[in-house]
PDB file of C-alpha atoms in Angstrom:
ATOM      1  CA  UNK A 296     -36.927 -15.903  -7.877  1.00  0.00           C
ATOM      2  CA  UNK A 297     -34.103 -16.511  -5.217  1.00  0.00           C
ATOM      3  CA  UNK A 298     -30.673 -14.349  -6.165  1.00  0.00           C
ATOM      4  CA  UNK A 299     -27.097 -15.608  -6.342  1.00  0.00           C
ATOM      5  CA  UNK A 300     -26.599 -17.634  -3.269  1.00  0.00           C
ATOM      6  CA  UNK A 301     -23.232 -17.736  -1.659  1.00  0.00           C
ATOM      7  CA  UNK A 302     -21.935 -19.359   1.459  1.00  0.00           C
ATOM      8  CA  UNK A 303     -20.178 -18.854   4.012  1.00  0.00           C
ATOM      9  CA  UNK A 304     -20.854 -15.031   4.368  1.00  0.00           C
ATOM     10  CA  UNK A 305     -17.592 -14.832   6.336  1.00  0.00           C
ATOM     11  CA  UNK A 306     -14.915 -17.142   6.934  1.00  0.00           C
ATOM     12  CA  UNK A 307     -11.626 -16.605   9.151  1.00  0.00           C
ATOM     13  CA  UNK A 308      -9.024 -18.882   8.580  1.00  0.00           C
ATOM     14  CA  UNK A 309      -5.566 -19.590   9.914  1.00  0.00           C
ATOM     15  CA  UNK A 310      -2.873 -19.389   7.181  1.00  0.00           C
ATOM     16  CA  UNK A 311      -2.436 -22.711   5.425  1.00  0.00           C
ATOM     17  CA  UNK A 312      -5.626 -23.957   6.378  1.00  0.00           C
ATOM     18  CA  UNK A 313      -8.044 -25.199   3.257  1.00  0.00           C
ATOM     19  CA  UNK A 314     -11.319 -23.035   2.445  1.00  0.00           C
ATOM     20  CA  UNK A 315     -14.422 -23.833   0.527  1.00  0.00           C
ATOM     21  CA  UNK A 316     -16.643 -21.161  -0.655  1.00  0.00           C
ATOM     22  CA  UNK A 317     -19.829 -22.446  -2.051  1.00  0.00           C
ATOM     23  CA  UNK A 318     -22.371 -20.947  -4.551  1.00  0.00           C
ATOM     24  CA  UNK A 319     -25.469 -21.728  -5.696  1.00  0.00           C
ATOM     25  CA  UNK A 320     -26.222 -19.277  -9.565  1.00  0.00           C
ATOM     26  CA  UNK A 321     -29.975 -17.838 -10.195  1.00  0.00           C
ATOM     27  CA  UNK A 322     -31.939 -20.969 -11.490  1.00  0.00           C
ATOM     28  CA  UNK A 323     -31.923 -21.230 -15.485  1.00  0.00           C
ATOM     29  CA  UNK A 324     -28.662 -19.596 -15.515  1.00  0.00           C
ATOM     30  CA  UNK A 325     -25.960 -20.802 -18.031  1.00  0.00           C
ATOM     31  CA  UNK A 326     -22.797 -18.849 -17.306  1.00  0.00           C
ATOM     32  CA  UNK A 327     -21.075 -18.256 -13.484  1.00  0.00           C
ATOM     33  CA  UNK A 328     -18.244 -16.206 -12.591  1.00  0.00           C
ATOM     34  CA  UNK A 329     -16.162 -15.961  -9.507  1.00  0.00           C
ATOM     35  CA  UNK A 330     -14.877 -12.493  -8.476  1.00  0.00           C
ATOM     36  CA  UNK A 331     -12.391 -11.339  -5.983  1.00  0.00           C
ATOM     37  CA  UNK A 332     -12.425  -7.675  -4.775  1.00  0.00           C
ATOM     38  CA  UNK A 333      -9.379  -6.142  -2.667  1.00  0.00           C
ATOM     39  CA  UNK A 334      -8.628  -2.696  -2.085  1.00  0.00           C
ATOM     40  CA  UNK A 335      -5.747  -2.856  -3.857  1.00  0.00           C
ATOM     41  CA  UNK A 336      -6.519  -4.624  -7.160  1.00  0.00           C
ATOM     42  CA  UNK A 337     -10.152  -3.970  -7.635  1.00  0.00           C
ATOM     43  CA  UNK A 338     -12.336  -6.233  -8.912  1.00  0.00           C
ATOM     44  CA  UNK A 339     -10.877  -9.442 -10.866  1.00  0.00           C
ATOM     45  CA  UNK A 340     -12.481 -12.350 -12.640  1.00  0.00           C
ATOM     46  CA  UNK A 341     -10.808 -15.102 -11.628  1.00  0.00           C
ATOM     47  CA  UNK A 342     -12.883 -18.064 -13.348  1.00  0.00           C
ATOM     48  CA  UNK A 343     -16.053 -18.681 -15.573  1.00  0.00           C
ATOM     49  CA  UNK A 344     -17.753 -21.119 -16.509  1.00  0.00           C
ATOM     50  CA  UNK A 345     -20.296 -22.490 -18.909  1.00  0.00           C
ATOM     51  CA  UNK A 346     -22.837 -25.036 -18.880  1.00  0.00           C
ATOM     52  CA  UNK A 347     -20.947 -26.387 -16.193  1.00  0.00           C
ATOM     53  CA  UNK A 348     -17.633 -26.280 -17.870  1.00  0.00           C
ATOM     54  CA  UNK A 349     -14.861 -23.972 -17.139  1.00  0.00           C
ATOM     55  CA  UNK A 350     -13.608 -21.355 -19.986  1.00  0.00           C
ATOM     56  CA  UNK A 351     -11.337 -18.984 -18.814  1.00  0.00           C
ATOM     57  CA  UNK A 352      -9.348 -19.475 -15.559  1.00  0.00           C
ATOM     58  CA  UNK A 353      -6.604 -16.925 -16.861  1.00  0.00           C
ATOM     59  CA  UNK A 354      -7.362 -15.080 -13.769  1.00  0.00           C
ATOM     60  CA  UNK A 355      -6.703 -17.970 -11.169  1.00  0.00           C
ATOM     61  CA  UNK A 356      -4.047 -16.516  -8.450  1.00  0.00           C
ATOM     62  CA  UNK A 357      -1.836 -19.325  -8.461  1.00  0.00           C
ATOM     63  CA  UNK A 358      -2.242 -23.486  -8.341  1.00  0.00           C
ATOM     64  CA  UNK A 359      -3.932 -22.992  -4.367  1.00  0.00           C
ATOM     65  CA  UNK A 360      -6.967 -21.818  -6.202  1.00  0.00           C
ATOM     66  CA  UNK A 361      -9.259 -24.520  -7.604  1.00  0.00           C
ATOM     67  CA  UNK A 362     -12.853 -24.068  -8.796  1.00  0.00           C
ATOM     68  CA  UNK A 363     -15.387 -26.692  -9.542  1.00  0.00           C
ATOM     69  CA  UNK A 364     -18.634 -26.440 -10.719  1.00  0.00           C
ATOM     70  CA  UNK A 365     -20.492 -30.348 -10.789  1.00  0.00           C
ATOM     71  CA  UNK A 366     -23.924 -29.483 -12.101  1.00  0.00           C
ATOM     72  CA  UNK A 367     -25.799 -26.136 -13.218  1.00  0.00           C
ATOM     73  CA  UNK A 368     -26.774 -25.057  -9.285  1.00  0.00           C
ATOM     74  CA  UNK A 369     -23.594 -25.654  -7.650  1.00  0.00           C
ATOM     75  CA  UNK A 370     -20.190 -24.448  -7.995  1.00  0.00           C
ATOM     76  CA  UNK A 371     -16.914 -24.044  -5.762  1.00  0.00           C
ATOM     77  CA  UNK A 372     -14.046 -22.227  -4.992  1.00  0.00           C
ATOM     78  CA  UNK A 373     -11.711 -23.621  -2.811  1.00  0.00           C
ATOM     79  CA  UNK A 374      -7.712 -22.159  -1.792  1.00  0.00           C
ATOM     80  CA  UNK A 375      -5.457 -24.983  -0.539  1.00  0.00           C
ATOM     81  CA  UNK A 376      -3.390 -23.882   1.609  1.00  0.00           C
ATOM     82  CA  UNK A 377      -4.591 -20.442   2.112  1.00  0.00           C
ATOM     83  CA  UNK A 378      -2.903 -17.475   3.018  1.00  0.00           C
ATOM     84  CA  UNK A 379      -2.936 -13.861   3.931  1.00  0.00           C
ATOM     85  CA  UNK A 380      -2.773 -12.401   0.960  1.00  0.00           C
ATOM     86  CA  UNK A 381      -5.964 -14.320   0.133  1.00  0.00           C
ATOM     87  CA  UNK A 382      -7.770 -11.723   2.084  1.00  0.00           C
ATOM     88  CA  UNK A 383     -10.319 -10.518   0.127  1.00  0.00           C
ATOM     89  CA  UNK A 384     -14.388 -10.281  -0.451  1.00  0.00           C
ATOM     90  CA  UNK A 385     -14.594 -13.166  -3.116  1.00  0.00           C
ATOM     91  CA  UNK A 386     -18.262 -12.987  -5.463  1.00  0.00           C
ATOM     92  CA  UNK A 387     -20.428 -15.356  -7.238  1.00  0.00           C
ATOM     93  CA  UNK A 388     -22.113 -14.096 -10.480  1.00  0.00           C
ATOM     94  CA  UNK A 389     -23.999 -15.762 -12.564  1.00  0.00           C
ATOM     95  CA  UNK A 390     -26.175 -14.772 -16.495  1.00  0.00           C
ATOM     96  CA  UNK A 391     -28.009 -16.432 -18.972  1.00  0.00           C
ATOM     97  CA  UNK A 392     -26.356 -15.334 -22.409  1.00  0.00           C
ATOM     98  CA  UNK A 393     -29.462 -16.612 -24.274  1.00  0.00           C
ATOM     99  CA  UNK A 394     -31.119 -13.912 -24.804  1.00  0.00           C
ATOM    100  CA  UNK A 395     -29.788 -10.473 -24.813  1.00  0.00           C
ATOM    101  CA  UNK A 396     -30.395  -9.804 -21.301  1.00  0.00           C
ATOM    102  CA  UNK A 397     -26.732 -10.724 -20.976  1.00  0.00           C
ATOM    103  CA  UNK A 398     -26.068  -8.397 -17.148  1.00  0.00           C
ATOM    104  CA  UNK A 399     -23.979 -10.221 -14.714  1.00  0.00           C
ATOM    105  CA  UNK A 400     -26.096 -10.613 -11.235  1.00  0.00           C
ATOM    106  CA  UNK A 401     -24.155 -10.764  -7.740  1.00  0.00           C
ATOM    107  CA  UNK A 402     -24.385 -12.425  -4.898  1.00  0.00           C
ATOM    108  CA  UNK A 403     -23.384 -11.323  -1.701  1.00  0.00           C
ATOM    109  CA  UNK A 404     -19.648 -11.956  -1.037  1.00  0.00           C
ATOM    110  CA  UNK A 405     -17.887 -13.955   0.909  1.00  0.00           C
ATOM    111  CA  UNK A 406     -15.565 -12.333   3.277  1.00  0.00           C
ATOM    112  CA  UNK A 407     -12.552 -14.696   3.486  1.00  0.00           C
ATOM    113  CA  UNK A 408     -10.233 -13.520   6.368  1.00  0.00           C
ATOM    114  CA  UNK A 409      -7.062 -15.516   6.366  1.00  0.00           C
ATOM    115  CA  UNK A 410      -4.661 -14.955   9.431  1.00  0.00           C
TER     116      UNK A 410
ATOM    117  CA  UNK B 745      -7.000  -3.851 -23.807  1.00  0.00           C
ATOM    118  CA  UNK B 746      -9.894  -2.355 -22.192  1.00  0.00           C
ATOM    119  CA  UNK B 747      -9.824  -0.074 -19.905  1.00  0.00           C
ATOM    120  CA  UNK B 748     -12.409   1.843 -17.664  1.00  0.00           C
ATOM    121  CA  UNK B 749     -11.827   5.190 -15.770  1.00  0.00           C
ATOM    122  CA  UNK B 750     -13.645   6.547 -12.507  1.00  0.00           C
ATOM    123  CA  UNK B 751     -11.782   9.347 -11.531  1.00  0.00           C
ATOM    124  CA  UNK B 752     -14.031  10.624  -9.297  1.00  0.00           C
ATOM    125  CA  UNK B 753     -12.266   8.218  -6.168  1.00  0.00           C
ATOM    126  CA  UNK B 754     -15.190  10.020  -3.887  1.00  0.00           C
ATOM    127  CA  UNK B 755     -18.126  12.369  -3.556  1.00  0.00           C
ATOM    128  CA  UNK B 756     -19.625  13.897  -0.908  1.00  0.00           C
ATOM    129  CA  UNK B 757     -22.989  15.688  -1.145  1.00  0.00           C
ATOM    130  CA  UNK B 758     -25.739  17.100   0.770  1.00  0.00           C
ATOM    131  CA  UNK B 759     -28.961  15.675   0.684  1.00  0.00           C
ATOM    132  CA  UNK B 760     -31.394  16.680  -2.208  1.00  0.00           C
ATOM    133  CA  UNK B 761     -28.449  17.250  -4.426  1.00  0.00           C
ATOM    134  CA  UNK B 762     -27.396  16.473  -7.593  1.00  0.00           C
ATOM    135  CA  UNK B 763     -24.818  14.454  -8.506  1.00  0.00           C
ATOM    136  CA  UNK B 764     -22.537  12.921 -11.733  1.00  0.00           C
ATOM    137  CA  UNK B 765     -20.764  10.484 -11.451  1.00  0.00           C
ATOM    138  CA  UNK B 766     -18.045   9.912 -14.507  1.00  0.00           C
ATOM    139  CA  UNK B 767     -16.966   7.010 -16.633  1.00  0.00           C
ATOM    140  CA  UNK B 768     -14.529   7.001 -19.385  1.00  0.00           C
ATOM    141  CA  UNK B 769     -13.973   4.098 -21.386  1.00  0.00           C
ATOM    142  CA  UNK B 770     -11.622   2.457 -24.295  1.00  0.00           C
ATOM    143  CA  UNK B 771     -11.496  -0.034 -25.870  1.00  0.00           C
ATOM    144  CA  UNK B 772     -10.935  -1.101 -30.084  1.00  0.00           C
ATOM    145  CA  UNK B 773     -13.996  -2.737 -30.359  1.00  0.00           C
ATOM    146  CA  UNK B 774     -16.639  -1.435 -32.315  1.00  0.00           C
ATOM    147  CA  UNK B 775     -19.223  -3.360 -30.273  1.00  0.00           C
ATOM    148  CA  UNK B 776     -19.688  -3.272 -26.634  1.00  0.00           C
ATOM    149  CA  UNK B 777     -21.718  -3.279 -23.236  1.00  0.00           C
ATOM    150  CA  UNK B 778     -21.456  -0.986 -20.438  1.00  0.00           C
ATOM    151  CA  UNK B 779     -22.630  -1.498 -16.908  1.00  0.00           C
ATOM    152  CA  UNK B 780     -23.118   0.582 -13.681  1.00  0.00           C
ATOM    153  CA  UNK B 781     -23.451  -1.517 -10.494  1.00  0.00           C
ATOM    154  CA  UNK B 782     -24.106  -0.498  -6.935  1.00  0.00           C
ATOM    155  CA  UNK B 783     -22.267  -1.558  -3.721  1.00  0.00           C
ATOM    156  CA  UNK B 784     -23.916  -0.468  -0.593  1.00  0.00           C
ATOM    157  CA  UNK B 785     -22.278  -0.566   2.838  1.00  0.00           C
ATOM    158  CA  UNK B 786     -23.944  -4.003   2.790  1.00  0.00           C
ATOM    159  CA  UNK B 787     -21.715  -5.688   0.090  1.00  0.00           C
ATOM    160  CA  UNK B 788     -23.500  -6.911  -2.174  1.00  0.00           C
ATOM    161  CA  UNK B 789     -23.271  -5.596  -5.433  1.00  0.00           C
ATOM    162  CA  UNK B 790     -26.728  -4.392  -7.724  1.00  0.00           C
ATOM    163  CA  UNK B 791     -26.722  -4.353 -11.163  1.00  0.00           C
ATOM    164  CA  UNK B 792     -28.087  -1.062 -12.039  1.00  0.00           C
ATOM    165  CA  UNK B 793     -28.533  -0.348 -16.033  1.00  0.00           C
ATOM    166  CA  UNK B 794     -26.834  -2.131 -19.313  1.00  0.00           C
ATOM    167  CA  UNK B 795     -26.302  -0.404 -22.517  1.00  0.00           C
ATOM    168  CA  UNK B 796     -25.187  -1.372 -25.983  1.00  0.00           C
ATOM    169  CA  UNK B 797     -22.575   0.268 -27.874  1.00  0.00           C
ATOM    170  CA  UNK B 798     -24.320   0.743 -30.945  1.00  0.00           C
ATOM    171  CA  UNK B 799     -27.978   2.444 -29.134  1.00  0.00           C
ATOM    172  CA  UNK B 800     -27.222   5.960 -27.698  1.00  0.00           C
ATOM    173  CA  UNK B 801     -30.370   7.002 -26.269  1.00  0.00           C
ATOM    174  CA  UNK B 802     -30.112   8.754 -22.832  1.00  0.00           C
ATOM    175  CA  UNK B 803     -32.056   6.856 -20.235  1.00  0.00           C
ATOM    176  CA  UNK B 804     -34.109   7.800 -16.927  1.00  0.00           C
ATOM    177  CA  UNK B 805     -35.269   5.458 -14.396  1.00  0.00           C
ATOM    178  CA  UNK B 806     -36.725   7.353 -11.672  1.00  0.00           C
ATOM    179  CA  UNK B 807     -34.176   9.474 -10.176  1.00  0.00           C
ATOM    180  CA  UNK B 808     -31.326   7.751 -12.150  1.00  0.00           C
ATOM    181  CA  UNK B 809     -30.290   9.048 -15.455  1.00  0.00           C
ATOM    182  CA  UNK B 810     -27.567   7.282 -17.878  1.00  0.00           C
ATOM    183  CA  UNK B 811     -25.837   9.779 -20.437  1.00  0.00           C
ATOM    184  CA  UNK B 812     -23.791   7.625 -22.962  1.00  0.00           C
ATOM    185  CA  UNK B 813     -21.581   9.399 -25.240  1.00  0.00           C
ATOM    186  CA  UNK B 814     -19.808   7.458 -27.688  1.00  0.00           C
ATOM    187  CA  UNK B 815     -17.542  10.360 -28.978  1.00  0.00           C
ATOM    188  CA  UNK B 816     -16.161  10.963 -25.990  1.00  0.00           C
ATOM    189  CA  UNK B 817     -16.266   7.341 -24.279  1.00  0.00           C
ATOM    190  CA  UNK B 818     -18.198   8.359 -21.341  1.00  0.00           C
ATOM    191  CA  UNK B 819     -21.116   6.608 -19.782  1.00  0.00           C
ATOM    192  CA  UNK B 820     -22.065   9.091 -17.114  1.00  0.00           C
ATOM    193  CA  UNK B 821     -24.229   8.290 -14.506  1.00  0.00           C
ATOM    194  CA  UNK B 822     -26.768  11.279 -12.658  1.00  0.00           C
ATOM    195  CA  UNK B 823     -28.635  10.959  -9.241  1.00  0.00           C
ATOM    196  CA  UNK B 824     -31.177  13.954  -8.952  1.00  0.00           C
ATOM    197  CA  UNK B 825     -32.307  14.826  -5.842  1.00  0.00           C
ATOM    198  CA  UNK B 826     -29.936  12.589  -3.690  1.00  0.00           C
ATOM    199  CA  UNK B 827     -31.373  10.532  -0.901  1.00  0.00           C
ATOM    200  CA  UNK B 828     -29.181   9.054   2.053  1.00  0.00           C
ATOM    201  CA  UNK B 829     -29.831   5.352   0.424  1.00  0.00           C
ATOM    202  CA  UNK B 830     -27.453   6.286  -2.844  1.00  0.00           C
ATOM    203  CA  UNK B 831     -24.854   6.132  -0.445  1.00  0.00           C
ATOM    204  CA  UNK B 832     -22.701   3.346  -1.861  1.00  0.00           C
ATOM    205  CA  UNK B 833     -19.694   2.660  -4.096  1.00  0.00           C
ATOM    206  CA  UNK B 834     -20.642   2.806  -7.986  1.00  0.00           C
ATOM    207  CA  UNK B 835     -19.077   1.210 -10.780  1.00  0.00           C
ATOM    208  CA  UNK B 836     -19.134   1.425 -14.607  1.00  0.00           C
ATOM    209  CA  UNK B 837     -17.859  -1.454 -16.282  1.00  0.00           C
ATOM    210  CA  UNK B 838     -17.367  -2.977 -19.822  1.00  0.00           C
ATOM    211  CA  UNK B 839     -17.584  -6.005 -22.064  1.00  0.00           C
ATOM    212  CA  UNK B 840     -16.730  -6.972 -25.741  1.00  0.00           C
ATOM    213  CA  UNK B 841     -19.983  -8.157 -27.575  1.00  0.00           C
ATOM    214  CA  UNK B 842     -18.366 -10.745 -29.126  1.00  0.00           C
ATOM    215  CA  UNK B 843     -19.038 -14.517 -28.437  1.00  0.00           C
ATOM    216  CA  UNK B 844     -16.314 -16.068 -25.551  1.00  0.00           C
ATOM    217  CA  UNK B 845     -15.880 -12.421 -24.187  1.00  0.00           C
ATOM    218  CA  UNK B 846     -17.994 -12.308 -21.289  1.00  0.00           C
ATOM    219  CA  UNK B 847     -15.339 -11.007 -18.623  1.00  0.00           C
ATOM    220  CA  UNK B 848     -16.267  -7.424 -17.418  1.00  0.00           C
ATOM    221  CA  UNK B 849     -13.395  -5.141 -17.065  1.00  0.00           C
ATOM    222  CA  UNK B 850     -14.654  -2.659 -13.502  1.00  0.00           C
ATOM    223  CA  UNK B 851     -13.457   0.903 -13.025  1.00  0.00           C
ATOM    224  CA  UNK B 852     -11.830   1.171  -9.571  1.00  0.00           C
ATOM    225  CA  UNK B 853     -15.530   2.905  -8.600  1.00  0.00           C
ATOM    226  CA  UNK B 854     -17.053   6.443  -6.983  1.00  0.00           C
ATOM    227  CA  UNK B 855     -17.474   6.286  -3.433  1.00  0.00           C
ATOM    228  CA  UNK B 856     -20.557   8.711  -3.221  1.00  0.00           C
ATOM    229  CA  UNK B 857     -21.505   9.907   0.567  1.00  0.00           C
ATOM    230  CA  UNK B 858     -24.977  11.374   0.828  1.00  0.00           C
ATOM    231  CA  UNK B 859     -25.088  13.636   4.127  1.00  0.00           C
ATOM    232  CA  UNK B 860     -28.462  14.226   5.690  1.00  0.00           C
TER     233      UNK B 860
END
């Protein structure tokens, strides 16, 4: 079975410019997360959701970051306007929390680069 | 809060070498996951091994061995006999087990170096 699909693998953007990562979770999954990882902060959740729905978007940035997720294989993350600081290597995860193989799998990253 | 500590920042070590990498944890709840995951030089990052709060039992898998402590909150991780591919960045992480907690809270991770 295919992994966590993400898209674009890299993206460099000028600063106030709009960008649109794109994700596709592990078929049969019920739960996705996006991630952003920076040097300085780590690993963050910024947004999950369920069954299509969003539950927690406590760790949104600020009102530039919007996620979306329109059926059960597709979900988005888009900044608008972007900027600098929005550097970072943002993930997709996605799990199926109905059984209790409840592990979070990764996709590759998308390495936003915002000048 | 929870809160998840790798104070090993990074490792070097010579091929064929063991190696621990630590992981202390805390948190109030008396239920709980924990999680290593790998990050090669590639990115992406591999979930390694899960473990529930309430089962104890050491693990193995191949090379890999888990030693979960609950009196001390530690979740250590052991490579035996290093190989060149273990170089990546590891990290532990944690979850409550409760229903509508499904964020994982990373340590900042081990950078481990594996020199031919």
């Amino acid at each position: 079975d295919a992994g966590v699909i993400q898209s674009p693998r890299h993206e460099v953007t000028e600063m106030g410019q709009e960008v649109t990562l794109r994700c596709k979770p592990i078929s049969g999954h019920d739960y996705l997360f996006w991630y952003r990882q920076t040097m300085m902060r780590g690993l963050e959740l910024l947004i999950y959701f369920n069954n299509n729905v969003p539950i927690d978007d406590s760790g949104m940035p600020e009102d530039r970051f919007s996620a979306k997720m329109p059926n059960a294989s597709f979900s988005t993350l888009k900044i608008q306007p972007s900027e600098p600081r929005d550097s970072a290597v943002y993930f997709c995860a996605s799990s199926f929390m109905g059984t209790r193989q409840i592990e979070q799998y990764f996709g590759p990253g998308t390495r936003l680069t915002v000048t | 809060a929870q809160k998840v500590t790798q104070a090993q920042t990074e490792i070097s070590v010579v091929e064929k070498e063991d190696v621990t990498l630590d992981c202390v944890y805390e948190t109030r709840d008396t239920t709980y996951y924990l999680f290593w995951y790998k990050q090669p030089p590639s990115g992406e990052l591999v979930f390694l091994i899960r473990r529930n709060s309430f089962d104890e039992q050491n693990e193995i898998s191949g090379r890999y061995s888990w030693n979960f402590q609950k009196s001390t909150s530690s979740f250590n991780f052991t490579i035996t006999a290093s190989q060149v591919v273990d170089s990546a960045v590891y990290f532990c992480a944690l979850r409550h087990s409760g229903a509508g907690s499904y964020q994982l809270t990373f340590g900042k991770g081990t950078k481990l170096s594996v020199i031919p």
